[in-house]
XYZ file of C-alpha atoms in Angstrom:
495
model
C 36.251 48.057 59.632
C 35.150 48.301 56.188
C 37.332 47.016 53.607
C 37.308 47.995 49.865
C 39.037 46.153 47.584
C 39.621 47.209 43.749
C 41.413 45.264 41.219
C 42.796 46.713 38.277
C 44.793 45.189 35.138
C 47.614 44.223 37.154
C 46.788 41.657 39.519
C 49.099 43.266 42.400
C 47.389 46.585 42.371
C 44.916 46.515 45.207
C 44.022 49.563 47.114
C 42.608 49.208 50.440
C 40.442 51.856 52.304
C 39.418 51.875 55.943
C 36.929 54.054 57.721
C 38.441 53.304 61.306
C 41.498 52.884 62.532
C 43.077 49.541 63.949
C 44.641 50.485 67.443
C 47.706 48.345 68.131
C 47.191 45.631 70.376
C 50.029 43.926 72.678
C 50.218 40.057 73.264
C 49.641 40.563 77.077
C 46.199 42.614 75.897
C 45.144 39.486 73.766
C 45.961 36.877 76.110
C 43.911 38.912 79.072
C 40.688 39.467 77.012
C 37.629 38.070 78.477
C 34.303 37.745 76.297
C 32.176 38.792 79.075
C 31.168 42.396 78.228
C 29.807 43.050 74.878
C 30.544 46.886 75.252
C 32.592 48.761 72.678
C 36.285 48.747 73.067
C 36.572 52.019 73.038
C 34.860 54.924 74.972
C 33.060 57.430 72.962
C 34.756 60.127 74.246
C 38.185 58.593 73.196
C 36.866 57.518 69.704
C 38.456 58.996 67.006
C 36.956 60.918 64.639
C 36.222 59.963 60.906
C 38.504 62.701 59.354
C 41.351 61.047 61.499
C 40.789 57.519 60.209
C 40.941 58.478 56.354
C 44.197 58.471 54.484
C 45.364 61.305 53.331
C 45.416 61.177 49.490
C 49.334 62.151 49.408
C 49.927 59.374 51.647
C 48.751 56.863 49.209
C 51.566 55.417 47.234
C 49.205 54.803 44.135
C 45.571 55.585 43.494
C 44.298 52.752 41.139
C 41.115 53.598 39.496
C 38.139 51.409 39.127
C 38.194 49.363 35.485
C 36.328 46.956 33.787
C 37.904 43.389 33.112
C 39.869 43.751 29.730
C 40.017 40.373 27.809
C 43.268 38.723 27.693
C 45.334 37.896 24.577
C 44.051 34.263 24.653
C 40.429 35.255 24.809
C 38.156 35.285 21.554
C 36.063 38.533 20.740
C 33.541 37.263 22.907
C 35.648 37.122 25.930
C 35.893 33.258 26.226
C 39.257 31.626 26.729
C 40.623 29.600 23.706
C 43.144 27.212 23.990
C 46.742 27.869 22.573
C 47.447 26.767 19.288
C 43.619 25.764 18.997
C 43.505 24.093 15.320
C 41.485 25.893 12.535
C 39.874 23.006 10.915
C 38.218 23.933 7.620
C 35.877 21.534 6.038
C 35.044 21.569 2.426
C 31.420 20.392 1.471
C 30.891 19.009 -1.713
C 27.614 18.081 -3.583
C 27.955 14.952 -5.232
C 24.107 14.113 -6.059
C 23.359 12.830 -9.415
C 20.178 15.032 -10.057
C 17.724 16.979 -7.953
C 13.912 18.003 -8.116
C 12.751 21.549 -7.066
C 9.247 21.998 -8.403
C 7.550 22.268 -5.079
C 6.732 25.263 -4.145
C 6.370 24.601 -0.404
C 7.568 21.946 2.249
C 7.690 18.406 1.374
C 5.935 15.839 3.582
C 6.128 12.444 1.879
C 8.203 10.404 -0.475
C 6.878 7.041 -1.875
C 9.294 4.617 -4.273
C 7.249 2.746 -6.843
C 7.680 -1.040 -5.708
C 8.608 -2.300 -8.921
C 10.767 0.941 -10.286
C 12.311 2.292 -7.398
C 13.750 4.934 -9.226
C 10.211 6.076 -9.936
C 9.391 8.780 -7.013
C 6.464 10.112 -5.809
C 6.652 13.514 -3.551
C 3.665 15.393 -1.878
C 4.029 18.659 0.373
C 2.390 21.586 1.315
C 1.501 23.346 -2.227
C -1.401 20.499 -2.300
C 0.558 18.834 -5.238
C 1.711 15.466 -6.084
C 4.472 15.106 -8.634
C 5.730 11.710 -10.201
C 9.313 11.915 -11.554
C 12.357 9.078 -12.206
C 15.948 9.281 -11.007
C 17.223 6.844 -13.377
C 19.743 9.065 -14.705
C 23.009 7.847 -16.074
C 25.657 7.671 -13.391
C 29.312 9.383 -14.088
C 32.164 7.549 -13.761
C 33.072 9.808 -10.665
C 31.418 12.211 -8.613
C 31.087 15.787 -9.876
C 33.411 16.722 -7.063
C 36.326 15.044 -8.845
C 35.919 16.967 -12.207
C 38.710 19.150 -13.257
C 36.067 21.815 -14.053
C 32.377 20.814 -12.303
C 29.430 22.489 -13.585
C 28.068 25.488 -11.018
C 24.452 25.053 -12.338
C 21.912 21.995 -12.966
C 18.637 21.929 -13.803
C 16.133 20.080 -12.255
C 14.328 16.836 -13.248
C 11.197 17.384 -15.189
C 8.399 15.616 -13.551
C 6.229 12.266 -15.272
C 3.140 13.364 -13.751
C 1.708 16.325 -11.704
C -1.233 15.712 -9.717
C -3.767 18.074 -8.458
C -7.133 18.100 -6.796
C -6.333 18.252 -3.051
C -7.378 21.376 -1.395
C -4.680 21.193 1.503
C -1.268 19.863 2.281
C -0.551 16.108 0.899
C 0.061 14.235 4.270
C 0.581 10.601 3.057
C 1.669 8.756 -0.295
C 2.190 4.943 -0.859
C 2.102 2.621 -4.086
C -0.213 -0.272 -4.057
C 1.698 -3.772 -3.508
C 2.882 -5.961 -5.192
C 3.210 -4.412 -8.444
C 2.517 -0.787 -7.881
C -0.483 -0.623 -9.894
C -1.987 2.392 -8.242
C -0.660 5.548 -6.491
C -2.761 6.381 -3.393
C -2.696 10.079 -2.107
C -3.771 11.411 1.362
C -4.487 15.097 2.465
C -5.348 17.255 5.355
C -8.368 17.972 3.313
C -9.858 14.456 4.127
C -9.248 13.123 0.314
C -8.086 9.775 -0.543
C -7.481 9.941 -4.288
C -6.609 6.884 -6.375
C -4.672 7.009 -9.552
C -3.620 4.652 -11.802
C 0.071 4.450 -12.546
C -0.261 4.288 -16.197
C 1.938 6.792 -17.908
C 0.061 6.743 -21.207
C -0.399 10.541 -23.062
C -2.229 12.453 -22.699
C -2.911 12.051 -18.929
C -0.201 10.185 -17.184
C -1.158 8.740 -13.782
C -5.234 9.502 -14.525
C -7.432 9.880 -11.370
C -9.425 6.342 -11.013
C -11.522 7.412 -7.780
C -11.370 9.285 -4.909
C -13.296 9.189 -1.294
C -13.307 11.432 1.501
C -14.612 9.624 4.872
C -12.636 11.460 7.428
C -11.404 15.091 8.332
C -7.731 14.472 7.689
C -5.720 11.696 6.550
C -2.355 10.966 8.816
C -0.947 7.826 7.013
C -1.416 5.138 4.315
C 0.461 2.110 4.012
C -0.360 -1.047 1.999
C -0.181 -4.941 3.006
C 1.912 -7.448 1.490
C -0.310 -10.082 1.986
C -0.137 -11.601 -1.565
C -3.949 -12.718 -1.178
C -4.992 -9.177 -0.989
C -3.260 -7.208 -3.866
C -4.079 -3.480 -4.070
C -5.126 -3.231 -0.376
C -4.162 -0.806 2.104
C -5.131 0.745 5.615
C -5.697 4.286 6.244
C -5.399 6.146 9.619
C -7.373 9.425 10.329
C -7.571 12.510 12.563
C -10.714 11.262 14.029
C -9.034 8.160 15.586
C -10.680 5.639 12.927
C -9.014 3.157 10.816
C -9.950 1.668 7.538
C -8.732 -0.919 5.517
C -9.779 -0.635 1.613
C -8.942 -2.647 -1.059
C -9.144 -1.530 -4.915
C -10.767 -3.628 -7.558
C -12.549 -2.443 -10.782
C -12.823 -5.510 -12.431
C -15.346 -6.720 -9.582
C -17.318 -3.463 -9.815
C -16.254 -0.681 -12.577
C -18.524 1.680 -10.846
C -17.233 1.256 -7.177
C -13.409 0.159 -7.539
C -12.634 1.395 -4.085
C -14.184 -0.658 -1.242
C -14.075 -0.834 2.274
C -13.113 -4.252 4.203
C -12.785 -3.073 7.612
C -13.583 0.168 9.820
C -12.409 0.230 13.367
C -13.246 2.726 15.979
C -11.426 2.366 19.169
C -8.260 5.072 18.968
C -10.261 8.054 20.816
C -7.737 10.703 19.718
C -5.895 10.773 15.863
C -4.351 7.827 14.770
C -0.786 8.482 14.106
C 0.921 5.728 12.329
C 0.080 2.366 11.183
C 2.219 -0.957 10.030
C 1.323 -4.219 8.559
C 3.337 -7.419 9.994
C 5.676 -8.740 7.153
C 2.956 -11.375 5.880
C 0.434 -8.546 5.773
C -1.975 -10.225 7.814
C -2.190 -8.008 10.771
C -2.532 -4.380 11.478
C -0.819 -2.424 14.252
C -1.842 1.300 14.666
C -1.251 3.834 17.604
C -2.648 6.871 18.526
C -2.094 10.143 20.459
C -4.454 8.796 23.215
C -1.407 6.348 23.822
C -3.272 3.208 22.574
C -1.974 0.489 20.453
C -4.188 -1.894 18.828
C -3.392 -4.900 16.658
C -6.305 -5.604 13.979
C -6.920 -8.925 12.362
C -8.377 -7.266 9.099
C -8.942 -10.635 7.178
C -10.164 -12.845 9.930
C -6.794 -15.323 9.301
C -5.913 -14.878 13.012
C -9.475 -15.699 14.594
C -9.322 -18.679 11.990
C -6.369 -19.868 13.103
C -7.761 -19.974 16.767
C -5.970 -16.686 18.135
C -8.393 -14.748 20.536
C -7.428 -11.441 22.210
C -5.050 -12.248 25.394
C -5.031 -8.647 26.513
C -8.882 -8.268 26.266
C -9.290 -11.431 28.357
C -6.516 -10.605 30.960
C -7.629 -6.972 31.309
C -4.997 -5.296 29.351
C -6.776 -2.708 27.533
C -10.401 -3.695 26.703
C -10.442 -4.179 22.830
C -13.982 -5.804 23.613
C -12.609 -8.539 20.923
C -12.015 -6.530 18.259
C -8.406 -6.278 18.357
C -6.168 -9.207 19.097
C -3.855 -6.713 21.190
C -5.230 -3.607 23.047
C -3.017 -1.721 25.234
C -3.975 1.835 26.454
C -2.785 4.066 28.945
C -4.879 2.285 31.462
C -1.942 0.012 31.386
C 0.431 1.966 33.793
C 3.427 -0.390 32.698
C 2.789 0.488 29.268
C 1.373 4.040 29.384
C 3.248 6.794 27.456
C 2.002 10.151 28.550
C 0.983 12.715 25.755
C 0.840 9.820 23.243
C 2.115 7.606 20.441
C 3.331 8.687 17.134
C 5.207 5.798 15.393
C 5.189 2.078 15.032
C 7.108 -0.456 13.200
C 7.034 -4.514 13.416
C 10.212 -6.485 13.122
C 10.870 -8.399 10.205
C 10.599 -11.508 11.976
C 7.240 -10.678 13.125
C 7.345 -11.629 16.650
C 7.183 -7.974 18.560
C 6.233 -4.475 17.464
C 8.001 -1.224 18.662
C 6.237 1.928 19.163
C 7.168 5.591 19.865
C 5.878 8.267 21.771
C 6.516 11.724 23.770
C 9.602 11.922 25.927
C 11.728 9.746 24.099
C 9.401 6.717 25.301
C 9.734 3.353 23.126
C 7.320 0.362 24.327
C 8.336 -3.247 22.567
C 5.481 -5.181 22.463
C 5.166 -9.115 21.652
C 2.968 -10.265 18.769
C 1.280 -13.509 17.786
C 2.567 -15.581 14.872
C 0.550 -17.033 12.016
C 2.368 -19.803 10.580
C 1.177 -20.746 7.059
C 1.377 -24.400 6.199
C 2.677 -25.782 2.938
C -0.718 -27.133 2.557
C -2.292 -23.813 2.635
C -4.426 -23.353 -0.631
C -5.105 -20.013 -2.103
C -8.648 -18.359 -1.117
C -11.352 -18.675 -3.532
C -12.771 -15.997 -5.295
C -16.298 -16.491 -3.861
C -14.344 -16.076 -0.331
C -12.601 -12.897 -1.692
C -15.393 -11.335 -2.889
C -17.377 -12.365 0.161
C -14.904 -10.246 2.416
C -14.846 -7.410 0.271
C -19.021 -7.376 0.211
C -19.214 -5.026 -2.749
C -20.292 -1.869 -0.963
C -18.930 1.336 -2.508
C -16.548 3.540 -0.334
C -17.474 6.764 -1.864
C -20.931 6.389 0.213
C -19.621 7.453 3.668
C -22.878 6.479 5.533
C -23.401 3.102 4.038
C -19.603 1.759 4.189
C -19.219 3.038 8.087
C -22.622 1.796 9.018
C -21.700 -1.852 7.863
C -18.027 -1.689 8.980
C -18.189 0.132 12.206
C -16.506 -0.954 15.150
C -14.433 -3.686 13.223
C -17.106 -5.995 12.284
C -16.651 -7.387 8.689
C -19.043 -6.097 6.412
C -22.433 -7.597 5.600
C -22.089 -10.829 3.371
C -18.934 -11.954 5.477
C -19.961 -15.636 6.479
C -20.175 -15.806 10.326
C -17.398 -18.644 10.374
C -14.265 -17.367 8.968
C -13.433 -20.838 7.940
C -13.373 -20.140 4.243
C -11.471 -16.969 4.453
C -7.872 -17.105 3.425
C -5.296 -19.224 5.313
C -8.494 -20.634 7.460
C -10.183 -23.896 8.127
C -8.757 -27.494 7.765
C -5.039 -26.718 9.150
C -4.429 -24.051 6.888
C -2.354 -22.066 9.172
C -1.399 -22.733 12.693
C -0.947 -20.202 15.514
C 1.407 -19.125 17.953
C 0.205 -16.829 20.761
C 3.701 -16.673 22.488
C 4.282 -13.365 24.164
C 1.507 -11.678 22.422
C 0.636 -8.585 24.400
C 3.555 -9.122 26.818
C 5.503 -5.717 27.835
C 9.132 -7.163 26.324
C 10.957 -3.497 26.967
C 10.939 -0.357 27.952
C 13.444 2.233 26.250
C 14.539 5.810 26.833
C 17.359 7.349 25.540
C 16.288 10.722 23.932
C 14.348 13.567 25.121
C 11.830 14.428 23.110
C 9.121 12.715 20.972
C 9.770 9.386 18.679
C 8.547 10.351 15.170
C 9.758 7.529 13.631
C 11.007 3.932 13.751
C 12.399 1.696 11.642
C 14.007 -2.074 11.540
C 16.967 -3.105 9.539
C 16.108 -5.868 7.371
C 19.419 -7.538 7.616
C 20.879 -6.718 11.064
C 19.375 -6.832 14.558
C 19.224 -3.022 14.722
C 16.167 -0.686 15.444
C 16.379 2.877 14.701
C 14.683 5.656 16.220
C 14.262 9.255 15.233
C 13.444 12.039 17.520
C 12.249 15.714 17.622
C 15.287 16.502 19.811
C 17.273 15.734 16.315
C 19.120 12.614 17.246
C 19.261 8.908 16.152
C 19.250 5.673 18.375
C 20.262 2.514 16.894
C 19.446 -0.168 19.601
C 20.633 -4.050 19.251
C 17.109 -6.241 19.218
C 19.309 -9.146 19.723
C 21.093 -7.785 23.158
C 17.919 -6.792 24.961
C 17.595 -3.892 22.939
C 21.244 -2.627 24.136
C 21.755 1.010 23.069
C 24.590 0.723 20.364
C 24.800 4.422 19.250
C 23.341 7.820 19.897
C 23.828 10.218 17.209
C 22.847 13.290 19.623
C 23.583 15.899 16.380
C 22.492 13.835 13.604
C 19.853 16.908 12.683
C 20.940 19.557 15.134
C 18.246 21.958 15.365
C 15.831 20.158 13.525
C 13.302 17.250 13.976
C 14.115 13.947 12.680
C 11.000 12.584 10.933
C 11.808 9.988 8.999
C 14.592 7.150 9.210
C 14.893 3.681 6.960
C 17.664 1.483 6.217
C 18.621 0.929 2.878
């Protein structure tokens, strides 16, 4: 028997159509059935014709035509069911910002605040231009949305300086520490440009010097080390890491000088961070490696060597205090690392990579004693060496592989913080993998530790932000899944 069932808008309207009659069966026939002969029940001669089996249209009580499913009253325009009496929430957005700046003609990729005057802001973007402007404007008693007749238009802030000279997007900005004496700009054209932050007319923020040692600059980060002012690190697309200092007084002809250069990363160096005391530098790369560098020789002077190298944890070759790579399966993050942040205590570092992976690694501690004396000018000059950074071949040859430049004494006892008990060391869990975290689905582009609370924030390409409790085994405290729905989170920071 073939049974065709059609449904109309009325639930009870069902039409049946048969292609074969069903003979009446008595109870005696049902009880006497034996499943021994698979032959048909009816003989071919006695089989009814197809014409006899079909119902006559006049015998049907109602003919129900096929029709499509019509949406019910409770469905929306797309046919999706809606709950009864669904509340209609109306959200009114108010722009309570004090001011805005909109002179860039392309995307903004980096922002930096002057360390002494945070209201002075520098921005760089895809228009190959850096703008410097001040956000120091009077604050109204109440936000604009509280005004009886709020203004519908507002002019942009005007720049203090417009800096040009790059031929590709500006990818990194930073002011030097501690006084913000210089503004550094790094671009995808490989240029590093150093501007003095004086605003004297006719040329505010004049160019001091520039260098082009690498194909592309990925990050710039200044060290807070009090003994090395105006010193910073640079990470490049060729995997190299450079440490520069700016000192026009020692050599007016070559104010930008290379202190160190490292070449252990085999793919682009994506991020870097100094320890809170500014003595050690951590960098990560798309090759999945993490290296901890000792640019000023203070760890070596304190007797700290490379525990990861001696134990086979990555093969830094003695150049890095910590060398962890994808060769260590416990540490490995497939498809690379893209962010790094050092805890305010300086005891561990967090690195973020592809697929939402975060690794927490212990760091050595350099504990300065109260008897530590400031470095002598001769020791500082010895570390700087005096070679010009504008001569790429010369500076690279002298600093290659992380070795100090020519002129640095074989012993680092005279280096700042070194020798005579000037510093005490604590290796602790240096190089040890303390935790592995994964709460997000895509790459971790940015990490930030709270300076006041035991929190680690992570921003992901999936648009979410996670907060981890560093004091309780990095427990996930909050996962804001739709923080920037549909867009990548490229920067998180605590105020």
